[in-house]
PDB file of C-alpha atoms in Angstrom:
ATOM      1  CA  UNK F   1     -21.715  -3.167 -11.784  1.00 94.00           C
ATOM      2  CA  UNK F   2     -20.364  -1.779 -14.632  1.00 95.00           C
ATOM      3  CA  UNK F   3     -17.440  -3.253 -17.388  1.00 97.00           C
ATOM      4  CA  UNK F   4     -14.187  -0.833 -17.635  1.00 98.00           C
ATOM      5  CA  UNK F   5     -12.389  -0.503 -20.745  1.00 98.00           C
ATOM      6  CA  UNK F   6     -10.125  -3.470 -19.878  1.00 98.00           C
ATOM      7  CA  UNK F   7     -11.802  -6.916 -20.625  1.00 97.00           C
ATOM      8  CA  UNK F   8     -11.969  -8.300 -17.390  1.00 96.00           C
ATOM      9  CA  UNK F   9     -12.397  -5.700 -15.048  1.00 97.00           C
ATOM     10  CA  UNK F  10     -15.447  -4.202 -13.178  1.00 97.00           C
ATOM     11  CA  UNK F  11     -16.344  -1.276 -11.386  1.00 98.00           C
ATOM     12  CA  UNK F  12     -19.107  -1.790  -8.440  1.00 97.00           C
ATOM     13  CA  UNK F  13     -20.500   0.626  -7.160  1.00 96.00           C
ATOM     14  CA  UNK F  14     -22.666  -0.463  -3.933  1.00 96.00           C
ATOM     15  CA  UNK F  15     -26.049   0.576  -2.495  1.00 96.00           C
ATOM     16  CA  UNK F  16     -25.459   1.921   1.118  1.00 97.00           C
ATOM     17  CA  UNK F  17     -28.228   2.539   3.837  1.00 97.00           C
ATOM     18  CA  UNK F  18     -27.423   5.111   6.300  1.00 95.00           C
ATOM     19  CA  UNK F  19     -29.411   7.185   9.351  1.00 96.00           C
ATOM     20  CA  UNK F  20     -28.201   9.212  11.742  1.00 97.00           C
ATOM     21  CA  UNK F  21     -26.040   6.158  13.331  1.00 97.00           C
ATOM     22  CA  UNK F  22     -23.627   5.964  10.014  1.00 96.00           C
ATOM     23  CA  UNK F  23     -24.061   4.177   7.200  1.00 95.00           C
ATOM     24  CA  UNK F  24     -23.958   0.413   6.350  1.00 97.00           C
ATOM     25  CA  UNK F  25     -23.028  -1.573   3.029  1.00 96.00           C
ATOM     26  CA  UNK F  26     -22.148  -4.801   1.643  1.00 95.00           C
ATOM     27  CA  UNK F  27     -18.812  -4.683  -0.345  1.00 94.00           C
ATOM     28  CA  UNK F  28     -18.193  -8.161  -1.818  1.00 95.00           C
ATOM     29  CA  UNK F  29     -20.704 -10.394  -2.629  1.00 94.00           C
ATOM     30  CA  UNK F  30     -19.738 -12.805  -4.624  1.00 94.00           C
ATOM     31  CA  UNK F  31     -22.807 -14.557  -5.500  1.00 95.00           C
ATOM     32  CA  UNK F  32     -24.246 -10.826  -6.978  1.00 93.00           C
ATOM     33  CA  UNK F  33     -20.711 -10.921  -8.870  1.00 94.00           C
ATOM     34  CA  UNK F  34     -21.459 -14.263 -10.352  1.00 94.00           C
ATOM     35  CA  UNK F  35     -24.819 -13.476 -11.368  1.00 94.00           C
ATOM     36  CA  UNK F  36     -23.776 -10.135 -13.460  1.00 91.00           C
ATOM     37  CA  UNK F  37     -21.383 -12.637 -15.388  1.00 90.00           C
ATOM     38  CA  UNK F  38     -18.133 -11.593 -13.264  1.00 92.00           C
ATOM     39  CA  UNK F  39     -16.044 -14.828 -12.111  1.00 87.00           C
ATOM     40  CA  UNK F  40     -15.904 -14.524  -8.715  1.00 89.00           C
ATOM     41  CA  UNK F  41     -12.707 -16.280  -6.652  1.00 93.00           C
ATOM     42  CA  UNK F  42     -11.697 -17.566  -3.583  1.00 92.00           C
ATOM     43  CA  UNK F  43     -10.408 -15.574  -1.547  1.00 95.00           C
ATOM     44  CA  UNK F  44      -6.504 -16.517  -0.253  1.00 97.00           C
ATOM     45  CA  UNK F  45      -5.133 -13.499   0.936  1.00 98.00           C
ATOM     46  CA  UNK F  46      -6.309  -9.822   2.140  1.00 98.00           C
ATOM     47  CA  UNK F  47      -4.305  -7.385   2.555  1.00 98.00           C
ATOM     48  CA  UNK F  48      -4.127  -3.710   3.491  1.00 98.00           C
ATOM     49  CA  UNK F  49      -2.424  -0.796   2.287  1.00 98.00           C
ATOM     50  CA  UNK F  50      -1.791   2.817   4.068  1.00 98.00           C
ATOM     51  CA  UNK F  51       0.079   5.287   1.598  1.00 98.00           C
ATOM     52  CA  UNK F  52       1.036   9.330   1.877  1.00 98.00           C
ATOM     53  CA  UNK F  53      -0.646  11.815  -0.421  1.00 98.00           C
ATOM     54  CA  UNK F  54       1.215  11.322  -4.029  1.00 98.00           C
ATOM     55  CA  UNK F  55       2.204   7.897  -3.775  1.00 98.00           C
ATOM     56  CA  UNK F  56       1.613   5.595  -6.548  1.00 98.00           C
ATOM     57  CA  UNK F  57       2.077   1.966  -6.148  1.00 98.00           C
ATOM     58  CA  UNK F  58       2.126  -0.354  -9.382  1.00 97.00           C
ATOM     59  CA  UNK F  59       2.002  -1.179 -12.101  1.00 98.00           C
ATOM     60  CA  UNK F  60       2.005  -4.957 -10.533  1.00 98.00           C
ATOM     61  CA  UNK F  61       1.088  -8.461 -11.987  1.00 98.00           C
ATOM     62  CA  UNK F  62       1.805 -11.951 -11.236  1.00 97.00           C
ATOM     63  CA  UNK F  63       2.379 -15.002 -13.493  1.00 97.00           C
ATOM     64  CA  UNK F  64      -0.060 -16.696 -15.148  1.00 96.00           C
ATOM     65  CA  UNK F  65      -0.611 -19.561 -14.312  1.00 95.00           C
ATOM     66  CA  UNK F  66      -1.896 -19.165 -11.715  1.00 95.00           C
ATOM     67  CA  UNK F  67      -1.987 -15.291 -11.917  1.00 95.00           C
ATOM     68  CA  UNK F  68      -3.833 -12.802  -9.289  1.00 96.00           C
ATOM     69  CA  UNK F  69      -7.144 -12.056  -9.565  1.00 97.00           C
ATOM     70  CA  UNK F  70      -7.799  -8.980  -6.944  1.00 98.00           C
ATOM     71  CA  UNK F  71     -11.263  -7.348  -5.518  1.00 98.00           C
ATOM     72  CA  UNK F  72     -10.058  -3.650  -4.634  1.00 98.00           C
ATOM     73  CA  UNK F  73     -11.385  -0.773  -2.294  1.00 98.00           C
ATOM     74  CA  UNK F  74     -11.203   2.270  -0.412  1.00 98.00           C
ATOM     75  CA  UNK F  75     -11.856   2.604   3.663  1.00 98.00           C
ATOM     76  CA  UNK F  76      -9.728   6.086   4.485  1.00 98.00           C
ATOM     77  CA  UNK F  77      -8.581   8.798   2.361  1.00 98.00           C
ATOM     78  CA  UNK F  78      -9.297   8.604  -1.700  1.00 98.00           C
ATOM     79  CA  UNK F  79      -7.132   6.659  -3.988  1.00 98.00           C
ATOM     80  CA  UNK F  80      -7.156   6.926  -8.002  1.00 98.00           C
ATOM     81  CA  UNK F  81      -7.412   2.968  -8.610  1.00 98.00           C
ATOM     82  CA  UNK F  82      -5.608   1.884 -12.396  1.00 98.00           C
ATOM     83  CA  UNK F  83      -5.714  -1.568 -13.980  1.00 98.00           C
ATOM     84  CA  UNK F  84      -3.491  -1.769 -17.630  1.00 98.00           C
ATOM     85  CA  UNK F  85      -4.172  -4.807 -19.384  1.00 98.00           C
ATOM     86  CA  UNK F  86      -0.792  -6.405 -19.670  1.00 98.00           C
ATOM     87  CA  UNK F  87      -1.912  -9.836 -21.450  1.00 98.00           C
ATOM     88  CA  UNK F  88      -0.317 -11.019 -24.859  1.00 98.00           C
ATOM     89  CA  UNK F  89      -2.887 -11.397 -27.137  1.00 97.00           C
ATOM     90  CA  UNK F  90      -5.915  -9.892 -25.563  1.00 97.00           C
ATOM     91  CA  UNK F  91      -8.487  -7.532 -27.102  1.00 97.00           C
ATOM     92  CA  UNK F  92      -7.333  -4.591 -24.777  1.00 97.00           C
ATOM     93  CA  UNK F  93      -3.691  -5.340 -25.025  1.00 98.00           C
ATOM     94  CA  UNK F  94      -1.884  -2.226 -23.548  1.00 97.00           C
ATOM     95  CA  UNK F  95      -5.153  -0.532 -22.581  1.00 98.00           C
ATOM     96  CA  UNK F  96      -5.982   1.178 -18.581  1.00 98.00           C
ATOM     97  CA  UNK F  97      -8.925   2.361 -17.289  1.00 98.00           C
ATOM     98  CA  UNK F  98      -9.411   4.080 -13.870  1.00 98.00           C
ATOM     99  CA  UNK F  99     -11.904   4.107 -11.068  1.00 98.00           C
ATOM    100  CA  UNK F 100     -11.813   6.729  -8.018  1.00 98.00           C
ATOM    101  CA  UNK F 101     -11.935   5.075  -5.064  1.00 98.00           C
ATOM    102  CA  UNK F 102     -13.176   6.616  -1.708  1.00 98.00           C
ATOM    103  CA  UNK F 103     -15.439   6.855   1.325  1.00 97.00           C
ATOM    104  CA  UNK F 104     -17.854   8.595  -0.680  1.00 97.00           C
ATOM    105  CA  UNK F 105     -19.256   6.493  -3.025  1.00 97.00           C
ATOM    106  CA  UNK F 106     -17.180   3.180  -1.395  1.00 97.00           C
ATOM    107  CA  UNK F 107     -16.884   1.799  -5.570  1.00 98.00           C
ATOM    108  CA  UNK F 108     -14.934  -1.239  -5.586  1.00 98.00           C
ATOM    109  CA  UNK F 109     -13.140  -2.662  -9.072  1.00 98.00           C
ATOM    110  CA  UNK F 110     -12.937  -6.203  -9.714  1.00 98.00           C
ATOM    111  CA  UNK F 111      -9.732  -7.413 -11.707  1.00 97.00           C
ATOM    112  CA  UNK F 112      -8.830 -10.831 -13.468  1.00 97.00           C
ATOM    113  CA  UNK F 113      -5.862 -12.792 -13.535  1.00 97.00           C
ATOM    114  CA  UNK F 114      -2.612 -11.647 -16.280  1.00 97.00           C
ATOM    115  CA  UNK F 115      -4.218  -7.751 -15.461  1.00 98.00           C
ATOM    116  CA  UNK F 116      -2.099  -4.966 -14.152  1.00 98.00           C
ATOM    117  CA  UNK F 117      -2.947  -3.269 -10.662  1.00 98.00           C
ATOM    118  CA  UNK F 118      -1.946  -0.248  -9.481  1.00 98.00           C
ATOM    119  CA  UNK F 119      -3.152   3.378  -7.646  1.00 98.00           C
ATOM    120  CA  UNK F 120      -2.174   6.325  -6.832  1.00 98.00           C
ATOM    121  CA  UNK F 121      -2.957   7.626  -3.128  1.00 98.00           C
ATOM    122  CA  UNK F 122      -5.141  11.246  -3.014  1.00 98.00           C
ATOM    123  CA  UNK F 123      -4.296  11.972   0.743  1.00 98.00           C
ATOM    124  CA  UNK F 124      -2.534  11.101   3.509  1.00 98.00           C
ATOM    125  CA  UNK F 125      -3.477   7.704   5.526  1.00 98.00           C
ATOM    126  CA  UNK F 126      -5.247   6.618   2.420  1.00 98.00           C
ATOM    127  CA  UNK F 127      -6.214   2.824   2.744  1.00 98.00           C
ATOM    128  CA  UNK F 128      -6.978   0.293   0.358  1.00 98.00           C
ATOM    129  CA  UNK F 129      -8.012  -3.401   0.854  1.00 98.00           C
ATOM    130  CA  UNK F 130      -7.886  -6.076  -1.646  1.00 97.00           C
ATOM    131  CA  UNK F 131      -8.893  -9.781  -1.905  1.00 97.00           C
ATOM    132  CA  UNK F 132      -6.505 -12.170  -4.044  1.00 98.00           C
ATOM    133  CA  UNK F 133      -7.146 -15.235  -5.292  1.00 97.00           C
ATOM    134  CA  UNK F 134      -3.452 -16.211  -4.812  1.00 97.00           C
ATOM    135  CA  UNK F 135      -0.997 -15.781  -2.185  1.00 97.00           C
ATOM    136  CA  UNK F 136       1.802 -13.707  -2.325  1.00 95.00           C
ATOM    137  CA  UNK F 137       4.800 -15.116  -4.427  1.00 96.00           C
ATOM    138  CA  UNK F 138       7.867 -12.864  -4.733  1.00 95.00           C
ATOM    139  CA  UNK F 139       8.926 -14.521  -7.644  1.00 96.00           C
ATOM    140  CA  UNK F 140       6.013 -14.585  -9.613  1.00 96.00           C
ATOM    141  CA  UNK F 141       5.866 -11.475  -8.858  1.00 97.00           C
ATOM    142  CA  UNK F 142       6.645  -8.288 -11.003  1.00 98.00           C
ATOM    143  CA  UNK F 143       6.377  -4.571 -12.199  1.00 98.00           C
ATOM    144  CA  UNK F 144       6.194  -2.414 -14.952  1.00 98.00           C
ATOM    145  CA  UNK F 145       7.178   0.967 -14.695  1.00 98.00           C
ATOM    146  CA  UNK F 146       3.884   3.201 -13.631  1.00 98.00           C
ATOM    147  CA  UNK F 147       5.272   6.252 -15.577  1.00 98.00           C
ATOM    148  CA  UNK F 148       5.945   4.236 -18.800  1.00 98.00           C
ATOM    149  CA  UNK F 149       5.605   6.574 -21.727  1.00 97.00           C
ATOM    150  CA  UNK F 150       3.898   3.622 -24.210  1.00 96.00           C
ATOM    151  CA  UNK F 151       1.527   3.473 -21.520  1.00 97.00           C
ATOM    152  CA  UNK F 152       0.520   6.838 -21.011  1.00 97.00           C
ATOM    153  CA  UNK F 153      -1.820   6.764 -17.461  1.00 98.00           C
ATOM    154  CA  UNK F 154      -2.704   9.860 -16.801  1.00 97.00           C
ATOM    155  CA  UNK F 155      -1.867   9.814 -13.197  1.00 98.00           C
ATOM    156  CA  UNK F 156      -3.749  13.074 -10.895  1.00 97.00           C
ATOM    157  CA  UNK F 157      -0.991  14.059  -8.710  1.00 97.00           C
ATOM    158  CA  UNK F 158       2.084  15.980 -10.590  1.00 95.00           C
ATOM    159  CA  UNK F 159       4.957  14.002  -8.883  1.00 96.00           C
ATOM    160  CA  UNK F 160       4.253  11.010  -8.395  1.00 98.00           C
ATOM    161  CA  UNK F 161       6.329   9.111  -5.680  1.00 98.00           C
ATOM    162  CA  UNK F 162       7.626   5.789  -6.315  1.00 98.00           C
ATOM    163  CA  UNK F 163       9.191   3.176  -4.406  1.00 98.00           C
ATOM    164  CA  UNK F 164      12.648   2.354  -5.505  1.00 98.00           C
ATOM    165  CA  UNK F 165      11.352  -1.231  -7.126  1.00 97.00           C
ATOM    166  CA  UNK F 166       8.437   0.632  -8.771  1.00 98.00           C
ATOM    167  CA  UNK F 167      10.673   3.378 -10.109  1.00 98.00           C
ATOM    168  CA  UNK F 168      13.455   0.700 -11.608  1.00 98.00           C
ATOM    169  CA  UNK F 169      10.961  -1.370 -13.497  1.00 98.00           C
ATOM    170  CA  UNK F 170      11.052  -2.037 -17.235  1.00 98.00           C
ATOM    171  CA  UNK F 171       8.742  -0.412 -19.421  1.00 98.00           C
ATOM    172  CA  UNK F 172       5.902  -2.732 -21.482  1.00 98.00           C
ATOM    173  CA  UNK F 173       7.574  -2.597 -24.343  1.00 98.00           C
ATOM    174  CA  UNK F 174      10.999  -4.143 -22.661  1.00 98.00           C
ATOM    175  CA  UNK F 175       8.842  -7.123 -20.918  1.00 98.00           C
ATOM    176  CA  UNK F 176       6.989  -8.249 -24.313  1.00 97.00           C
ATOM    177  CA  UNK F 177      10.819  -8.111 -25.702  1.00 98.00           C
ATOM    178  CA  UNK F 178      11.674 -10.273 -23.083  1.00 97.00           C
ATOM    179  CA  UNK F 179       8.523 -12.387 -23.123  1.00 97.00           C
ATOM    180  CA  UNK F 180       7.702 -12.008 -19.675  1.00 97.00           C
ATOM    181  CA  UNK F 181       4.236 -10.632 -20.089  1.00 98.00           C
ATOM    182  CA  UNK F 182       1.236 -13.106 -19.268  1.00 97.00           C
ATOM    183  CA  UNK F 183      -0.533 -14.765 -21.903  1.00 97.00           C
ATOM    184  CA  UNK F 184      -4.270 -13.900 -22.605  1.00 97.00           C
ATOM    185  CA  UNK F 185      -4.598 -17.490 -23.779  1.00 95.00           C
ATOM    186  CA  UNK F 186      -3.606 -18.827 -20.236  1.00 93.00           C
ATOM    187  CA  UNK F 187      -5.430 -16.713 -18.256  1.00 88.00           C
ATOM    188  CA  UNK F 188      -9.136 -18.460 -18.978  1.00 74.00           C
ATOM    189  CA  UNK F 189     -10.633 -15.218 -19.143  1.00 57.00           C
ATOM    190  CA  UNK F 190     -14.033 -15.436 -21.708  1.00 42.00           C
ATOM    191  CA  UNK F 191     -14.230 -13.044 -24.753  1.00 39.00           C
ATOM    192  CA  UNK F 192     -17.834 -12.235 -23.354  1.00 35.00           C
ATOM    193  CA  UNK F 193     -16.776  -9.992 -21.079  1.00 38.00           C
ATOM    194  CA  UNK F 194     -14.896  -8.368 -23.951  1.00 36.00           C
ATOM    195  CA  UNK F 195     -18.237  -7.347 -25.384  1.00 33.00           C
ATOM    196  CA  UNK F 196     -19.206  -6.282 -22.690  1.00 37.00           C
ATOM    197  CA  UNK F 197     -16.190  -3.834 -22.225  1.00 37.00           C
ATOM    198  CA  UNK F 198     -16.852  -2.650 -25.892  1.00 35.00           C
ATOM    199  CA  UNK F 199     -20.257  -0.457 -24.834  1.00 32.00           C
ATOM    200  CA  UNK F 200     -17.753   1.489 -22.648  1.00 35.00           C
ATOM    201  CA  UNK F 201     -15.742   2.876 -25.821  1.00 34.00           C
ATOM    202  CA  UNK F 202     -15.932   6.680 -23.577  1.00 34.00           C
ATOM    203  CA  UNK F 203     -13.556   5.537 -21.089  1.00 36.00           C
ATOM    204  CA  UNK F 204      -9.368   6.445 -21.082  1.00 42.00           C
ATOM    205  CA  UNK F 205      -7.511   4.610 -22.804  1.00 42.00           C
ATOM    206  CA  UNK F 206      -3.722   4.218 -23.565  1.00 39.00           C
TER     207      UNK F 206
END
């Protein structure tokens, strides 16, 4: 388990035991999560995603409170997995790290409530899962544009395809105009993960 470069976000990366049958692993544990210091979360909702080669889907976050804390993998195809932290006032304000998801090395990231989600699909019938600790609520619901320049995610596909919600969303710099960015102070989150996330100083940032 391993901090990214956003404070309050994990990569885990689990141990799997195969023979000639295939290949077994467990992907969420959350007691293993609690014990490395990650909060785990019950779980309300899982859902499933199949996207076409080039399609990136994000930059999404929810209100907080309550927020959307999400537990994120890979079972088909290979998806480039980004989390931005969008949260007024935290230590990583603005930042994004990135985590390659696939049927390789079956990593999973961990994200906390106020953070941004989004990914970016490698090939065609790519599937990710995800845990939430919140159901869906359209509108607490909301985007900002995945191709914003203040942002600067180096996505791995040239032309990145969009959905027409995605590609119509204000940039970060419009929301914290607007006030409509989550609050760091409201999300809970503890500043000793943000030590944590400091020994990683080699990963991308914005």
């Amino acid at each position: 388990m391993r901090p990214l470069a956003v404070e309050g976000a994990w990569e885990i990366i689990p141990q799997q035991h195969a023979d000639p049958r295939g290949s077994f692993l467990e992907w969420y544990r959350p007691d293993r999560l609690a014990e490395a210091g990650i909060s785990p979360f019950p779980t309300a909702q899982a859902n499933l995603s199949v996207s076409a080669a080039d399609v990136v889907r994000g930059v999404h976050f929810a209100d907080v409170p309550p927020g959307q804390a999400k537990y994120v993998t890979c079972v088909a195809g290979a998806a480039w997995d980004v989390v931005v932290d969008l949260r007024v006032g935290s230590p990583t304000f603005g930042r994004w790290d990135a985590v390659l998801l696939d049927t390789v090395d079956r990593r999973a990231v961990h994200l906390a409530e106020g953070l941004g989600h989004a990914f970016c699909s490698l090939a065609d019938g790519t599937t990710v899962v995800y845990f939430c600790s919140e159901t869906y609520a359209p509108q607490r619901e909301h985007t900002v544009h995945p191709l914003d320049p203040d942002l600067a995610i180096v996505w791995p596909v040239a032309s990145p395809l969009l959905s027409d919600r995605d590609a119509a969303a204000p940039t970060l710099a419009d929301l914290l105009a607007a006030d409509r960015l989550p609050r760091y102070a409201a999300t809970g989150n503890s500043l000793a993960t943000s030590a944590a996330a400091s020994l990683t100083s080699s990963q991308r940032t914005s």
